[in-house]
Short mmCIF file of C-alpha atoms in Angstrom, two decimals:
data_model
loop_
_atom_site.label_atom_id
_atom_site.label_comp_id
_atom_site.label_asym_id
_atom_site.label_seq_id
_atom_site.Cartn_x
_atom_site.Cartn_y
_atom_site.Cartn_z
CA MET A 1296 138.22 6.08 4.45
CA ASN A 1297 140.97 5.69 7.41
CA ASP A 1298 141.53 4.09 10.82
CA THR A 1299 140.38 7.91 12.34
CA ASN A 1300 138.23 7.39 15.27
CA VAL A 1301 137.42 10.54 17.54
CA ILE A 1302 136.43 13.33 15.65
CA LEU A 1303 136.39 16.87 17.59
CA VAL A 1304 133.89 19.98 15.87
CA THR A 1305 134.44 23.01 16.69
CA GLY A 1306 131.19 25.59 16.56
CA VAL A 1307 128.82 22.68 17.29
CA ALA A 1308 126.27 24.87 18.92
CA GLY A 1309 126.72 26.98 15.39
CA TYR A 1310 124.64 26.06 12.03
CA TRP A 1311 127.65 24.42 10.38
CA GLY A 1312 128.97 22.44 13.63
CA GLY A 1313 125.54 20.70 14.54
CA ARG A 1314 124.76 19.88 11.24
CA VAL A 1315 128.07 18.34 10.19
CA ALA A 1316 128.41 16.75 14.09
CA ARG A 1317 124.52 15.32 13.42
CA ARG A 1318 126.70 13.71 9.77
CA LEU A 1319 129.00 12.54 12.05
CA LEU A 1320 126.77 10.91 14.67
CA ASN A 1321 125.83 8.31 12.05
CA GLU A 1322 128.70 6.91 11.00
CA PRO A 1323 129.21 3.86 12.96
CA ASP A 1324 131.98 3.04 15.65
CA LEU A 1325 133.10 7.00 15.51
CA HIS A 1326 133.20 9.17 18.57
CA VAL A 1327 132.11 12.57 17.82
CA ILE A 1328 132.84 15.38 20.39
CA GLY A 1329 131.33 18.90 19.98
CA LEU A 1330 133.08 21.90 21.45
CA ASP A 1331 131.78 25.30 22.03
CA THR A 1332 131.49 27.59 24.52
CA GLU A 1333 127.52 27.38 24.71
CA PRO A 1334 125.47 23.66 24.28
CA PRO A 1335 124.04 22.80 21.03
CA GLU A 1336 120.66 23.45 20.33
CA ASN A 1337 119.84 20.44 17.47
CA VAL A 1338 121.95 17.61 18.39
CA ASN A 1339 121.65 14.89 20.12
CA ILE A 1340 123.65 15.71 23.28
CA GLU A 1341 123.25 12.83 25.52
CA ALA A 1342 124.70 11.10 21.37
CA LEU A 1343 127.72 13.83 21.23
CA ASP A 1344 130.59 14.07 23.81
CA TYR A 1345 129.72 17.83 24.56
CA VAL A 1346 133.20 19.53 25.50
CA GLN A 1347 132.21 23.56 27.55
CA ALA A 1348 135.35 25.14 26.19
CA ASP A 1349 136.70 28.16 23.23
CA VAL A 1350 138.41 27.42 21.26
CA ARG A 1351 141.51 30.08 22.39
CA ASN A 1352 141.76 28.23 26.23
CA PRO A 1353 145.25 27.28 26.54
CA LEU A 1354 144.50 23.44 27.62
CA LEU A 1355 143.00 22.23 24.51
CA PRO A 1356 146.21 20.97 23.85
CA ASP A 1357 145.77 19.14 26.97
CA LEU A 1358 142.06 18.17 26.16
CA LEU A 1359 143.33 17.14 22.60
CA ASN A 1360 145.56 14.58 23.82
CA ALA A 1361 143.17 12.97 26.41
CA ALA A 1362 140.63 12.14 24.56
CA GLY A 1363 143.18 10.60 22.04
CA VAL A 1364 141.49 13.44 18.73
CA ASP A 1365 142.23 11.81 15.78
CA ALA A 1366 140.92 14.70 13.30
CA VAL A 1367 139.38 18.15 13.78
CA CYS A 1368 136.79 19.49 11.70
CA HIS A 1369 137.42 23.39 12.10
CA LEU A 1370 133.41 25.37 11.93
CA ALA A 1371 134.29 27.76 14.72
CA PHE A 1372 133.25 31.74 13.03
CA ILE A 1373 131.34 34.48 13.05
CA GLY A 1374 130.39 36.39 9.74
CA GLY A 1375 129.07 39.53 9.57
CA VAL A 1376 130.24 42.57 7.13
CA ARG A 1377 131.78 45.08 9.26
CA ARG A 1378 135.41 44.08 11.19
CA ASN A 1379 135.66 44.75 14.82
CA GLU A 1380 138.29 43.13 17.78
CA THR A 1381 135.59 40.62 18.70
CA ARG A 1382 135.34 38.82 15.68
CA PHE A 1383 138.70 38.84 14.56
CA ASP A 1384 140.08 37.53 18.34
CA THR A 1385 137.18 34.38 17.52
CA ASN A 1386 137.27 33.93 13.65
CA VAL A 1387 141.23 34.38 13.12
CA MET A 1388 143.20 34.29 17.02
CA GLY A 1389 140.95 31.58 17.20
CA ALA A 1390 142.21 29.76 13.84
CA MET A 1391 146.14 29.87 14.83
CA LYS A 1392 145.53 29.12 18.18
CA LEU A 1393 143.32 26.38 17.63
CA ILE A 1394 145.88 25.15 15.04
CA GLY A 1395 148.33 25.62 17.09
CA ALA A 1396 147.11 22.85 19.61
CA CYS A 1397 146.65 20.48 16.54
CA ALA A 1398 150.03 20.71 15.84
CA GLU A 1399 151.21 20.00 19.54
CA SER A 1400 149.31 17.23 20.42
CA ARG A 1401 148.58 14.26 18.22
CA VAL A 1402 146.27 15.08 15.86
CA ARG A 1403 146.36 13.94 12.16
CA ARG A 1404 143.84 16.00 9.60
CA LEU A 1405 142.75 19.31 10.18
CA VAL A 1406 139.38 20.55 8.20
CA VAL A 1407 138.66 24.19 7.63
CA LYS A 1408 135.69 25.55 6.41
CA SER A 1409 136.55 28.79 3.46
CA SER A 1410 135.69 30.01 -0.41
CA THR A 1411 135.81 31.00 -3.42
CA MET A 1412 135.13 34.41 -2.45
CA VAL A 1413 139.28 34.44 -1.33
CA TYR A 1414 140.19 33.95 -5.19
CA GLY A 1415 138.69 37.85 -5.68
CA ALA A 1416 136.49 38.80 -8.86
CA ASN A 1417 138.93 39.88 -11.58
CA ALA A 1418 138.55 40.87 -14.93
CA ASN A 1419 142.10 38.97 -15.80
CA ASN A 1420 141.23 35.75 -13.92
CA SER A 1421 141.67 32.49 -15.83
CA ALA A 1422 138.76 30.85 -16.64
CA PHE A 1423 139.52 28.16 -14.25
CA LEU A 1424 141.09 29.22 -11.17
CA ALA A 1425 142.56 26.74 -9.82
CA GLU A 1426 144.08 25.68 -5.75
CA ASP A 1427 146.53 27.17 -6.76
CA ALA A 1428 146.11 31.07 -7.81
CA PRO A 1429 146.30 33.40 -6.00
CA LEU A 1430 144.25 35.00 -3.17
CA ASN A 1431 143.27 38.41 -4.32
CA GLY A 1432 139.63 38.17 -2.66
CA GLY A 1433 137.89 41.30 -1.58
CA ARG A 1434 139.13 42.49 1.68
CA ARG A 1435 136.11 45.29 3.15
CA TYR A 1436 133.82 42.94 4.67
CA GLY A 1437 134.73 41.09 7.52
CA TYR A 1438 133.96 37.90 6.72
CA ASN A 1439 136.24 37.42 3.68
CA ARG A 1440 138.85 39.24 5.25
CA TYR A 1441 139.17 36.26 7.84
CA ARG A 1442 139.09 33.92 5.65
CA LEU A 1443 142.48 35.35 3.55
CA GLU A 1444 144.04 35.24 6.61
CA ILE A 1445 143.46 31.93 8.71
CA GLU A 1446 144.39 30.66 5.30
CA ALA A 1447 147.35 32.81 4.83
CA PHE A 1448 148.60 31.40 8.50
CA ILE A 1449 148.17 27.71 7.22
CA ASN A 1450 149.60 28.46 4.19
CA GLY A 1451 152.74 29.39 6.29
CA PHE A 1452 152.25 26.32 9.08
CA ARG A 1453 152.71 23.78 6.99
CA ARG A 1454 155.93 24.47 6.91
CA GLN A 1455 156.25 24.27 10.43
CA ALA A 1456 153.91 21.26 11.08
CA PRO A 1457 154.54 18.94 7.56
CA GLU A 1458 152.89 16.21 10.28
CA LEU A 1459 149.58 17.99 10.26
CA GLU A 1460 147.34 17.09 7.53
CA MET A 1461 145.41 20.46 6.92
CA THR A 1462 142.38 20.70 4.39
CA VAL A 1463 140.65 23.68 3.38
CA LEU A 1464 137.78 23.22 1.87
CA ARG A 1465 136.56 26.00 -0.27
CA PHE A 1466 133.13 26.36 -1.27
CA ALA A 1467 131.08 28.48 -4.54
CA ASN A 1468 128.02 30.59 -3.01
CA VAL A 1469 126.45 28.42 -0.67
CA VAL A 1470 122.53 28.33 -1.42
CA GLY A 1471 119.58 26.33 0.10
CA PRO A 1472 116.96 26.57 1.98
CA THR A 1473 117.86 27.19 5.56
CA ALA A 1474 121.74 28.53 5.53
CA ASP A 1475 122.18 32.46 6.02
CA THR A 1476 125.30 32.63 4.06
CA PRO A 1477 125.85 36.61 1.51
CA PHE A 1478 124.74 34.28 -1.68
CA ASN A 1479 121.49 33.11 -0.10
CA ARG A 1480 120.84 36.77 1.33
CA TYR A 1481 121.55 38.05 -1.95
CA LEU A 1482 118.67 35.81 -3.61
CA ARG A 1483 116.45 36.21 -0.86
CA GLY A 1484 116.63 40.49 -0.39
CA PRO A 1485 114.19 42.48 -1.23
CA ILE A 1486 115.59 43.43 -4.94
CA ALA A 1487 118.30 41.38 -6.48
CA PRO A 1488 120.80 44.04 -7.66
CA VAL A 1489 122.18 42.93 -10.80
CA LEU A 1490 125.44 45.67 -12.64
CA LEU A 1491 124.22 46.55 -16.31
CA GLY A 1492 126.11 45.16 -18.68
CA PHE A 1493 127.31 42.56 -16.70
CA ASP A 1494 125.91 38.78 -16.35
CA PRO A 1495 129.11 36.65 -15.06
CA LEU A 1496 130.07 33.46 -15.41
CA LEU A 1497 129.39 32.33 -11.62
CA GLN A 1498 128.93 28.84 -8.87
CA VAL A 1499 127.36 27.63 -7.03
CA THR A 1500 127.01 24.73 -4.24
CA HIS A 1501 124.10 23.15 -1.96
CA GLU A 1502 124.08 23.67 1.71
CA ASP A 1503 124.21 19.84 1.88
CA ASP A 1504 126.60 19.08 0.09
CA VAL A 1505 128.96 21.50 1.97
CA VAL A 1506 127.83 18.70 4.99
CA GLU A 1507 128.73 15.94 3.00
CA ALA A 1508 132.05 17.68 2.27
CA LEU A 1509 132.86 18.62 5.69
CA ALA A 1510 132.59 15.29 6.71
CA HIS A 1511 134.36 13.45 4.13
CA ALA A 1512 137.01 15.21 4.45
CA THR A 1513 137.42 14.85 7.71
CA LEU A 1514 136.97 11.38 6.97
CA GLY A 1515 139.58 11.17 4.71
CA GLU A 1516 143.55 11.35 3.51
CA ARG A 1517 144.25 14.18 1.10
CA SER A 1518 145.43 17.19 2.20
CA GLY A 1519 146.03 21.13 1.04
CA PRO A 1520 142.94 23.84 -0.86
CA ILE A 1521 140.39 22.16 -2.29
CA ASN A 1522 137.82 23.59 -4.63
CA VAL A 1523 134.26 22.07 -3.89
CA ALA A 1524 131.65 23.43 -6.47
CA ALA A 1525 128.34 22.29 -8.66
CA ASP A 1526 128.09 22.46 -12.12
CA PRO A 1527 127.25 23.75 -14.02
CA PRO A 1528 128.58 27.62 -13.89
CA MET A 1529 125.47 29.61 -14.52
CA PRO A 1530 125.23 32.80 -15.96
CA LEU A 1531 124.14 35.66 -12.95
CA LEU A 1532 120.72 36.15 -14.83
CA ARG A 1533 120.31 32.42 -15.56
CA ILE A 1534 120.63 32.01 -11.68
CA LEU A 1535 118.45 34.71 -10.75
CA ALA A 1536 115.48 33.15 -13.31
CA LEU A 1537 115.87 29.96 -11.58
CA ALA A 1538 115.37 31.51 -8.13
CA GLY A 1539 112.36 32.98 -9.28
CA ARG A 1540 114.02 36.63 -8.95
CA VAL A 1541 113.27 39.96 -11.04
CA PRO A 1542 116.76 41.08 -11.92
CA LEU A 1543 117.27 44.65 -11.03
CA PRO A 1544 120.17 46.21 -13.61
CA ILE A 1545 122.17 49.84 -11.92
CA ALA A 1546 124.54 51.61 -12.91
CA HIS A 1547 128.27 49.99 -10.83
CA PRO A 1548 129.45 53.25 -9.75
CA LEU A 1549 126.06 53.40 -7.80
CA ALA A 1550 126.53 49.82 -6.04
CA TYR A 1551 130.50 50.90 -5.38
CA GLN A 1552 128.60 53.45 -4.11
CA ALA A 1553 126.13 51.93 -2.18
CA VAL A 1554 128.54 49.22 -0.61
CA ARG A 1555 131.27 51.85 0.42
CA TRP A 1556 129.53 51.91 4.03
CA LEU A 1557 129.49 47.80 4.37
CA GLY A 1558 125.52 47.84 3.28
CA SER A 1559 124.25 51.46 5.64
CA SER A 1560 121.80 51.41 2.25
CA ARG A 1561 119.14 49.69 1.24
CA LEU A 1562 120.75 48.69 -1.99
CA GLY A 1563 124.08 48.01 0.24
CA LYS A 1564 122.19 45.65 2.32
CA ALA A 1565 120.82 43.82 -1.19
CA ILE A 1566 124.40 43.31 -2.24
CA PRO A 1567 126.08 41.61 0.74
CA PHE A 1568 129.62 41.53 -1.09
CA GLU A 1569 131.93 43.51 -3.31
CA PRO A 1570 130.31 44.59 -6.64
CA ASP A 1571 133.86 43.09 -8.12
CA TYR A 1572 131.44 39.70 -7.65
CA LEU A 1573 128.73 40.39 -9.86
CA ARG A 1574 130.60 41.85 -12.11
CA TYR A 1575 133.84 39.74 -13.59
CA ARG A 1576 134.76 36.23 -13.51
CA TRP A 1577 135.92 34.11 -10.90
CA VAL A 1578 134.98 30.17 -11.91
CA ALA A 1579 136.59 27.08 -9.48
CA ASP A 1580 138.12 24.80 -11.00
CA THR A 1581 136.53 21.49 -9.20
CA GLU A 1582 139.16 18.83 -11.29
CA ARG A 1583 140.74 17.92 -7.21
CA MET A 1584 137.49 17.37 -5.55
CA ARG A 1585 136.36 15.29 -8.24
CA GLU A 1586 139.42 13.53 -8.70
CA GLU A 1587 142.28 13.91 -5.44
CA LEU A 1588 139.01 14.12 -2.53
CA ASP A 1589 136.42 12.23 -4.35
CA PHE A 1590 133.48 13.93 -3.73
CA PHE A 1591 130.43 14.41 -6.15
CA PRO A 1592 128.19 17.05 -5.43
CA GLN A 1593 124.64 15.34 -5.22
CA PHE A 1594 123.16 18.58 -6.32
CA SER A 1595 123.94 20.13 -9.89
CA GLY A 1596 124.02 24.32 -9.84
CA ASP A 1597 120.38 24.39 -11.40
CA GLU A 1598 118.73 21.54 -8.79
CA ALA A 1599 120.75 23.91 -6.12
CA VAL A 1600 119.10 26.76 -6.62
CA GLU A 1601 115.83 26.10 -7.47
CA THR A 1602 115.52 25.26 -3.96
CA VAL A 1603 116.18 28.54 -3.18
CA GLY A 1604 113.00 29.15 -5.24
CA THR A 1605 111.24 26.61 -3.86
CA HIS A 1606 111.71 27.60 -0.63
CA LEU A 1607 110.54 30.91 -1.61
CA ARG A 1608 107.52 30.34 -3.40
CA LEU A 1609 106.44 28.45 0.38
CA GLU A 1610 106.91 31.55 2.56
CA ARG A 1611 105.07 34.13 -0.19
CA TYR A 1612 102.42 31.87 0.14
CA LYS A 1613 102.94 30.67 4.11
CA PRO A 1614 99.37 32.14 5.60
CA THR A 1615 99.31 34.28 8.23
CA ALA A 1616 98.25 34.03 11.60
CA ASP A 1617 95.03 35.48 11.25
CA GLU A 1618 94.35 33.52 7.90
CA MET A 1619 95.32 30.45 9.57
CA ALA A 1620 92.27 31.49 12.45
CA TYR A 1621 90.09 32.24 9.81
CA ASP A 1622 90.78 28.92 8.18
CA GLU A 1623 90.40 26.78 11.40
CA GLU A 1624 86.73 28.23 11.98
CA ARG A 1625 85.64 28.30 8.49
CA LEU A 1626 87.00 24.63 8.39
CA GLN A 1627 84.76 24.13 11.86
CA GLN A 1628 81.96 25.78 10.66
CA THR A 1629 82.17 23.24 7.61
CA ILE A 1630 82.29 20.01 9.97
CA ALA A 1631 79.68 21.08 11.82
CA ARG A 1632 77.27 21.37 8.82
CA ARG A 1633 78.08 18.31 7.79
CA ARG A 1634 77.65 16.45 11.30
CA GLN A 1635 74.29 18.34 11.34
CA SER A 1636 73.66 17.33 7.71
CA ALA A 1637 74.53 14.20 8.77
CA ALA A 1638 72.05 13.75 12.06
CA ALA A 1639 69.51 14.89 9.67
CA GLU A 1640 69.78 12.05 7.27
CA GLU A 1641 70.10 9.67 10.56
CA ALA A 1642 67.11 11.08 12.20
CA LYS A 1643 65.02 10.55 8.47
CA GLU A 1644 66.15 7.09 8.00
CA VAL A 1645 64.92 6.21 11.24
CA GLU A 1646 61.24 7.81 10.90
CA ASN A 1647 61.31 5.70 7.53
CA GLY A 1648 62.45 3.01 8.73
#
């Protein structure tokens, strides 16, 4: 770690921004500023230096300079399947304006969260996709298209501002008990479609490791794109088995037809990404994660998926409000009977004593 003292986290009211801010607040001698258009609900607002503003605000360079921000962790991003002007303006234009503001100010490092989906799933993919592989990801779904556009801008901007260290962490499928991600929605959905005759190798990353990797990169000194994923890559059918899901084989033409309207059908909603990602290999090389970022996920691939399975089982057996009321009534009756029995025993002892 270096002498980074002031860190700004964008999107602090969101899931990832809030979690990363809470993680960074545990670091000694570190001033954390949270930026968002609304106050965060799950962050200690007294410990956090909260600023209510949009990343597109033209005064952002002045704020960065005035606060002496050393590093920015950019997590203001609106997910979603469908593309629209609001999401484009927030995600893509917001990232562009933030990057420009960092270059204008004294910020030394910018960390951006991305996905290995930007590589795309293709029959011609190499066994392991290194960070310099072409970004041929699917553009049908909004969240992946925006990631690709942001990365394209960053790649071009590096030459204009070489003094700004820009780190892009490309995470494999993020899974866990609480994160709302495309692959988590797939694992938790009412059905788990698979393409008949295909069982591709996939990678996952546990949600806690995502937070740790973002914090580690923000405090670190590495720049450039870095793949982040747990070992080992696993066949899709094994992942479903670990999550306790029963696969539903379907012919791949049907899957492509189902997602053509971006999830409007029941089957389309069960596949929140392009079917190619369930058909072809898109395994990322993680050597740079270990050798240069010096980051090692705490959860193996098996362990990460098992946390999803455990959470699903707990939800399945969670009692309803009526069941809880019935259990409470039954427990009260049991307590009353035991009190009566104890009182009778005490009275009997007094009588015999």
